[in-house]
């Protein structure tokens, strides 16, 4: 084990905390959709949708640091990622499908389209049957998982290469795919979807991971300024991504936040909060489950309370944030965590299985 490996923590608390912040930011961003249906037309912190960009940078970072010094095969890597991502997503998609089959009116922005349903399960981008100008699966938050799966395939392919070629190969593949947009592919197609420049944020995360695993870190004060500056940049220009490059206005600030937070932790300066660590663990469940919880709460709220009321809007915002967080935690405890333990137990039993004695 080299010095760089010895100095690195086994788990990054800063990354878990950023996951929690990113997930809750996405929840707050989506609350505005329901408020708009109640008549609210005021300002909203839409820059919090940048939680997705932070997630993508974190994903690239994690993929690098968990494989750079550990022997693994492309098949094993993909199996680990599939067992981590797919079970909960499929269960949530199946639940949404069941709602459509039982009472489609309960889905505020959904309709039964079997082609769209199948592609949702298979992580294939498809035009939403209701939101015709977007490519979202049945669980709308799953659009990011389509990008994640694409990135996993690219990363798995680099595992066939010698270690020193993996980082440049992955970066070049992401750049080449994003460069397809320069040739103006037909909109709302699979190629158009995957050539979005948002995929470059995975590469940013990998570069941060390579920087850290090389034994380097940013000094404490500049790291702190990176976190603050990145957050301020997202708050000021994060809503302008439609007119400007998303890589510039969201990707770079998100990368600065991740690099700064990790560097601060390497200096021993990290918030040790059980609550934030737990929310980080449950962030995937919060991210996937919040749409269902938010939609159900909004429909009940509009039937019971006066929706066109500033007090009602403020109350709904607070209550919905709590409900989405709790529903995510419940999903994590009852579904995601037990599945993870079951899969981990299966791996352990296979690894401990005695070798078959060969006849002499």
Coordinates of C-alpha atoms in Angstrom, one line a residue:
X1 CA 0.0 0.0 0.0
X2 CA 1.5 3.3 -1.0
X3 CA 1.5 6.5 1.0
X4 CA -1.3 8.1 -1.0
X5 CA -3.5 5.1 -0.2
X6 CA -2.7 5.2 3.5
X7 CA -3.5 8.9 3.8
X8 CA -6.9 8.6 2.1
X9 CA -10.0 7.9 4.3
X10 CA -11.9 4.7 3.6
X11 CA -15.1 6.7 3.2
X12 CA -15.5 10.4 2.5
X13 CA -17.9 12.1 4.9
X14 CA -17.7 15.2 2.8
X15 CA -19.0 13.2 -0.2
X16 CA -21.9 11.8 1.9
X17 CA -22.8 15.3 3.0
X18 CA -22.7 16.7 -0.5
X19 CA -25.0 13.8 -1.6
X20 CA -27.5 14.8 1.1
X21 CA -27.3 18.5 0.1
X22 CA -27.7 17.6 -3.6
X23 CA -30.7 15.4 -3.0
X24 CA -32.5 17.9 -0.8
X25 CA -31.7 20.6 -3.3
X26 CA -33.4 18.6 -6.1
X27 CA -36.4 18.1 -3.8
X28 CA -36.8 21.8 -3.2
X29 CA -36.4 22.5 -6.9
X30 CA -39.3 20.2 -7.8
X31 CA -41.6 21.7 -5.1
X32 CA -42.0 24.7 -7.4
X33 CA -43.8 22.5 -10.0
X34 CA -46.5 21.8 -7.4
X35 CA -46.6 25.4 -6.2
X36 CA -47.2 26.6 -9.7
X37 CA -50.2 24.3 -9.9
X38 CA -51.5 26.1 -6.8
X39 CA -51.1 29.5 -8.4
X40 CA -47.7 30.5 -7.1
X41 CA -45.8 32.6 -9.7
X42 CA -43.0 34.1 -7.6
X43 CA -39.3 33.6 -7.4
X44 CA -37.9 30.1 -6.7
X45 CA -34.3 28.9 -6.1
X46 CA -34.2 26.9 -9.3
X47 CA -30.4 26.8 -9.1
X48 CA -30.9 24.0 -6.6
X49 CA -31.5 21.7 -9.5
X50 CA -27.7 21.9 -9.7
X51 CA -27.8 19.0 -7.2
X52 CA -27.9 16.8 -10.3
X53 CA -24.6 18.3 -11.5
X54 CA -23.0 17.7 -8.1
X55 CA -24.2 14.1 -8.3
X56 CA -22.6 13.6 -11.6
X57 CA -19.2 15.0 -10.5
X58 CA -19.4 12.8 -7.4
X59 CA -20.2 9.8 -9.5
X60 CA -17.0 10.3 -11.6
X61 CA -15.0 10.8 -8.4
X62 CA -16.3 7.6 -6.8
X63 CA -15.9 5.5 -9.8
X64 CA -12.2 6.5 -10.0
X65 CA -11.2 6.2 -6.4
X66 CA -13.0 2.8 -5.9
X67 CA -11.2 1.2 -8.8
X68 CA -7.8 2.9 -9.4
X69 CA -5.9 0.6 -7.0
X70 CA -8.2 -2.4 -6.8
X71 CA -8.2 -5.2 -9.4
X72 CA -11.6 -5.5 -11.0
X73 CA -13.0 -6.7 -14.3
X74 CA -15.5 -4.8 -16.5
X75 CA -18.1 -7.5 -15.8
X76 CA -17.7 -7.3 -12.1
X77 CA -17.7 -3.5 -12.2
X78 CA -21.0 -3.4 -14.1
X79 CA -22.5 -6.0 -11.9
X80 CA -21.7 -4.0 -8.8
X81 CA -23.2 -0.8 -10.4
X82 CA -26.3 -2.6 -11.7
X83 CA -27.0 -4.2 -8.3
X84 CA -26.6 -0.8 -6.7
X85 CA -28.8 1.2 -9.0
X86 CA -31.3 -1.1 -10.7
X87 CA -33.3 -2.8 -8.0
X88 CA -34.8 0.3 -6.3
X89 CA -35.3 2.0 -9.7
X90 CA -37.2 -0.9 -11.1
X91 CA -39.4 -1.2 -8.0
X92 CA -40.2 2.6 -8.2
X93 CA -40.9 2.2 -11.9
X94 CA -43.1 -0.8 -11.3
X95 CA -45.0 1.2 -8.6
X96 CA -45.6 4.0 -11.0
X97 CA -46.8 1.5 -13.7
X98 CA -49.2 0.0 -11.1
X99 CA -50.7 3.4 -10.4
X100 CA -51.2 4.0 -14.1
X101 CA -52.9 0.6 -14.5
X102 CA -55.2 1.1 -11.5
X103 CA -56.0 4.8 -11.8
X104 CA -54.2 6.9 -14.4
X105 CA -55.7 10.1 -13.1
X106 CA -53.5 9.8 -10.0
X107 CA -50.5 10.5 -12.2
X108 CA -50.5 14.2 -12.8
X109 CA -48.1 14.1 -15.8
X110 CA -48.3 10.5 -17.0
X111 CA -50.1 8.2 -19.3
X112 CA -49.8 4.6 -20.2
X113 CA -47.5 4.1 -23.2
X114 CA -46.1 0.6 -23.2
X115 CA -43.1 1.5 -25.5
X116 CA -42.2 4.3 -23.1
X117 CA -42.7 1.9 -20.1
X118 CA -40.3 -0.8 -21.5
X119 CA -37.7 1.8 -22.4
X120 CA -38.0 3.2 -18.9
X121 CA -37.1 -0.2 -17.4
X122 CA -34.2 -0.6 -19.9
X123 CA -32.6 2.8 -19.3
X124 CA -33.3 3.8 -22.9
X125 CA -34.0 7.5 -23.4
X126 CA -37.5 8.1 -24.9
X127 CA -39.7 11.1 -25.5
X128 CA -42.2 11.4 -22.6
X129 CA -45.8 10.7 -23.8
X130 CA -47.1 13.8 -22.1
X131 CA -44.1 16.1 -21.9
X132 CA -43.4 15.9 -25.6
X133 CA -40.4 18.3 -25.4
X134 CA -38.5 16.2 -23.0
X135 CA -36.9 12.7 -22.7
X136 CA -37.9 11.4 -19.3
X137 CA -38.7 7.9 -18.1
X138 CA -41.8 6.9 -16.1
X139 CA -40.0 8.0 -12.9
X140 CA -39.0 11.4 -14.1
X141 CA -35.9 11.6 -11.9
X142 CA -34.6 8.5 -13.7
X143 CA -33.4 10.6 -16.7
X144 CA -30.1 11.1 -14.8
X145 CA -29.8 7.3 -14.4
X146 CA -29.8 7.0 -18.2
X147 CA -26.7 9.1 -18.2
X148 CA -25.2 7.2 -15.3
X149 CA -25.6 3.9 -17.1
X150 CA -24.0 5.3 -20.2
X151 CA -21.0 6.5 -18.1
X152 CA -20.7 3.1 -16.4
X153 CA -20.5 1.4 -19.8
X154 CA -17.7 3.8 -20.9
X155 CA -15.9 3.4 -17.6
X156 CA -16.2 -0.4 -17.7
X157 CA -14.7 -0.4 -21.3
X158 CA -11.6 1.5 -20.0
X159 CA -11.0 -1.3 -17.5
X160 CA -9.8 -3.5 -20.4
X161 CA -6.9 -1.0 -20.7
X162 CA -3.7 -0.7 -18.7
X163 CA -4.3 1.5 -15.6
X164 CA -2.3 4.5 -17.0
X165 CA -4.6 4.7 -20.1
X166 CA -7.9 4.5 -18.3
X167 CA -8.3 8.2 -17.3
X168 CA -7.4 9.7 -20.7
X169 CA -9.4 7.1 -22.6
X170 CA -12.6 7.9 -20.5
X171 CA -12.1 11.6 -20.9
X172 CA -11.6 11.3 -24.6
X173 CA -14.7 9.1 -25.0
X174 CA -16.8 11.7 -23.1
X175 CA -15.4 14.6 -25.1
X176 CA -16.0 12.7 -28.4
X177 CA -19.6 11.9 -27.4
X178 CA -20.3 15.5 -26.3
X179 CA -18.7 16.7 -29.5
X180 CA -21.5 15.0 -31.5
X181 CA -23.7 18.0 -30.6
X182 CA -21.5 20.1 -32.9
X183 CA -23.0 18.2 -35.8
X184 CA -26.5 19.2 -34.8
X185 CA -28.1 15.7 -34.3
X186 CA -31.9 15.5 -34.6
X187 CA -33.4 16.7 -31.3
X188 CA -35.1 14.3 -28.9
X189 CA -33.2 11.3 -30.2
X190 CA -31.0 8.8 -28.3
X191 CA -27.9 10.3 -29.9
X192 CA -29.0 13.8 -29.1
X193 CA -29.7 12.9 -25.5
X194 CA -26.4 11.2 -24.8
X195 CA -24.3 13.9 -26.5
X196 CA -25.4 16.5 -23.9
X197 CA -22.4 18.3 -22.4
X198 CA -23.6 17.4 -18.9
X199 CA -21.7 14.1 -19.4
X200 CA -18.5 16.0 -19.1
X201 CA -19.2 16.4 -15.4
X202 CA -18.4 12.7 -15.0
X203 CA -15.0 13.5 -16.4
X204 CA -14.5 16.3 -14.0
X205 CA -15.2 14.0 -11.1
X206 CA -12.7 11.5 -12.5
X207 CA -10.0 14.2 -12.7
X208 CA -10.7 15.2 -9.1
X209 CA -10.4 11.5 -8.1
X210 CA -7.0 11.2 -10.0
X211 CA -5.8 14.3 -8.3
X212 CA -6.6 13.0 -4.8
X213 CA -5.3 9.5 -5.4
X214 CA -2.0 10.9 -6.6
X215 CA -1.5 12.1 -3.0
X216 CA -2.3 15.7 -3.6
X217 CA -4.8 18.1 -2.1
X218 CA -5.7 21.7 -2.2
X219 CA -4.6 23.9 0.8
X220 CA -7.2 24.4 3.4
X221 CA -8.0 28.1 2.7
X222 CA -8.2 27.8 -1.1
X223 CA -10.3 24.7 -0.6
X224 CA -12.7 26.6 1.6
X225 CA -12.9 29.4 -1.0
X226 CA -13.6 26.8 -3.7
X227 CA -16.6 25.5 -1.8
X228 CA -18.0 29.0 -1.1
X229 CA -17.2 30.3 -4.5
X230 CA -18.7 27.3 -6.2
X231 CA -21.9 27.6 -4.2
X232 CA -22.1 31.3 -4.9
X233 CA -21.6 30.8 -8.6
X234 CA -24.4 28.2 -8.7
X235 CA -26.7 30.6 -6.9
X236 CA -25.9 33.6 -9.2
X237 CA -25.6 32.0 -12.7
X238 CA -27.0 28.5 -12.2
X239 CA -30.3 29.4 -13.8
X240 CA -28.7 30.6 -17.0
X241 CA -27.7 27.2 -18.3
X242 CA -30.3 27.4 -21.1
X243 CA -28.4 30.4 -22.6
X244 CA -24.9 29.4 -21.6
X245 CA -22.8 26.3 -21.4
X246 CA -24.0 24.0 -18.6
X247 CA -20.5 22.8 -18.2
X248 CA -19.4 26.4 -17.4
X249 CA -22.2 27.7 -15.3
X250 CA -23.0 24.4 -13.4
X251 CA -20.3 21.8 -14.0
X252 CA -17.2 23.8 -13.1
X253 CA -18.8 25.3 -9.9
X254 CA -20.0 21.8 -8.9
X255 CA -16.5 20.4 -9.5
X256 CA -15.0 23.2 -7.3
X257 CA -17.4 22.3 -4.5
X258 CA -16.5 18.6 -4.6
X259 CA -12.7 19.2 -4.9
X260 CA -12.8 21.8 -2.1
X261 CA -14.9 19.6 0.2
X262 CA -12.7 16.6 -0.3
X263 CA -9.5 18.6 0.2
X264 CA -10.9 20.1 3.5
X265 CA -11.7 16.6 4.7
X266 CA -8.1 15.5 3.9
X267 CA -7.0 18.4 6.1
X268 CA -9.2 17.0 8.9
X269 CA -11.8 19.7 8.5
X270 CA -15.1 18.1 7.9
X271 CA -18.5 18.3 9.6
X272 CA -19.1 15.1 11.6
X273 CA -22.9 14.9 11.6
X274 CA -24.7 11.6 11.9
X275 CA -27.8 13.2 10.4
X276 CA -26.0 14.4 7.3
X277 CA -24.2 11.2 7.0
X278 CA -27.5 9.3 7.2
X279 CA -29.2 11.5 4.6
X280 CA -26.2 10.9 2.4
X281 CA -26.7 7.2 2.7
X282 CA -30.4 7.6 1.9
X283 CA -29.8 10.2 -0.8
X284 CA -30.5 7.7 -3.7
X285 CA -33.9 6.7 -2.1
X286 CA -34.7 10.4 -1.4
X287 CA -33.9 11.2 -5.0
X288 CA -36.1 8.5 -6.5
X289 CA -39.0 8.5 -4.1
X290 CA -39.5 12.2 -3.7
X291 CA -41.5 12.6 -6.9
X292 CA -44.2 10.1 -5.8
X293 CA -44.4 11.6 -2.3
X294 CA -44.5 15.1 -3.6
X295 CA -47.3 14.4 -6.1
X296 CA -49.4 12.6 -3.6
X297 CA -49.0 15.3 -1.0
X298 CA -49.9 18.0 -3.5
X299 CA -53.0 16.3 -4.6
X300 CA -54.2 15.9 -1.0
X301 CA -53.2 19.4 -0.2
X302 CA -55.2 20.9 -3.0
X303 CA -58.3 19.0 -2.0
X304 CA -58.2 19.8 1.7
X305 CA -56.7 23.3 2.0
X306 CA -57.0 26.7 0.2
X307 CA -54.2 26.5 -2.3
X308 CA -54.3 30.1 -3.5
X309 CA -52.9 31.5 -0.3
X310 CA -49.3 32.6 0.5
X311 CA -49.5 30.9 3.9
X312 CA -50.6 27.7 2.3
X313 CA -47.7 28.0 -0.2
X314 CA -45.2 28.5 2.6
X315 CA -46.7 25.7 4.7
X316 CA -46.7 23.3 1.7
X317 CA -43.0 24.0 1.0
X318 CA -42.0 23.1 4.6
X319 CA -44.3 20.1 4.9
X320 CA -43.4 18.7 1.5
X321 CA -39.6 18.9 2.3
X322 CA -40.2 17.0 5.5
X323 CA -42.5 14.4 3.8
X324 CA -40.1 13.8 0.9
X325 CA -37.2 13.4 3.3
X326 CA -39.1 11.0 5.5
X327 CA -40.5 9.0 2.6
X328 CA -36.9 8.7 1.2
X329 CA -35.6 7.5 4.6
X330 CA -38.4 5.0 4.9
X331 CA -37.7 3.7 1.4
X332 CA -34.0 3.4 2.3
X333 CA -34.7 1.5 5.5
X334 CA -37.5 -0.8 4.1
X335 CA -36.3 -1.4 0.5
X336 CA -32.8 -0.1 -0.5
X337 CA -30.9 -1.1 2.6
X338 CA -32.4 -4.7 2.9
X339 CA -31.7 -5.3 -0.8
X340 CA -28.2 -4.1 -0.5
X341 CA -27.6 -6.4 2.5
X342 CA -29.1 -9.3 0.7
X343 CA -26.9 -8.8 -2.3
X344 CA -23.8 -8.3 -0.2
X345 CA -24.6 -11.4 1.8
X346 CA -24.9 -13.4 -1.5
X347 CA -21.5 -12.1 -2.6
X348 CA -20.0 -13.1 0.7
X349 CA -21.4 -16.6 0.5
X350 CA -20.0 -17.0 -3.0
X351 CA -16.6 -15.7 -2.0
X352 CA -16.5 -18.0 1.1
X353 CA -17.6 -21.1 -0.8
X354 CA -14.8 -23.8 -0.6
X355 CA -13.0 -24.6 -3.8
X356 CA -14.0 -27.9 -5.4
X357 CA -11.3 -30.5 -4.9
X358 CA -9.9 -31.8 -8.2
X359 CA -9.5 -35.6 -8.5
X360 CA -5.9 -36.8 -8.4

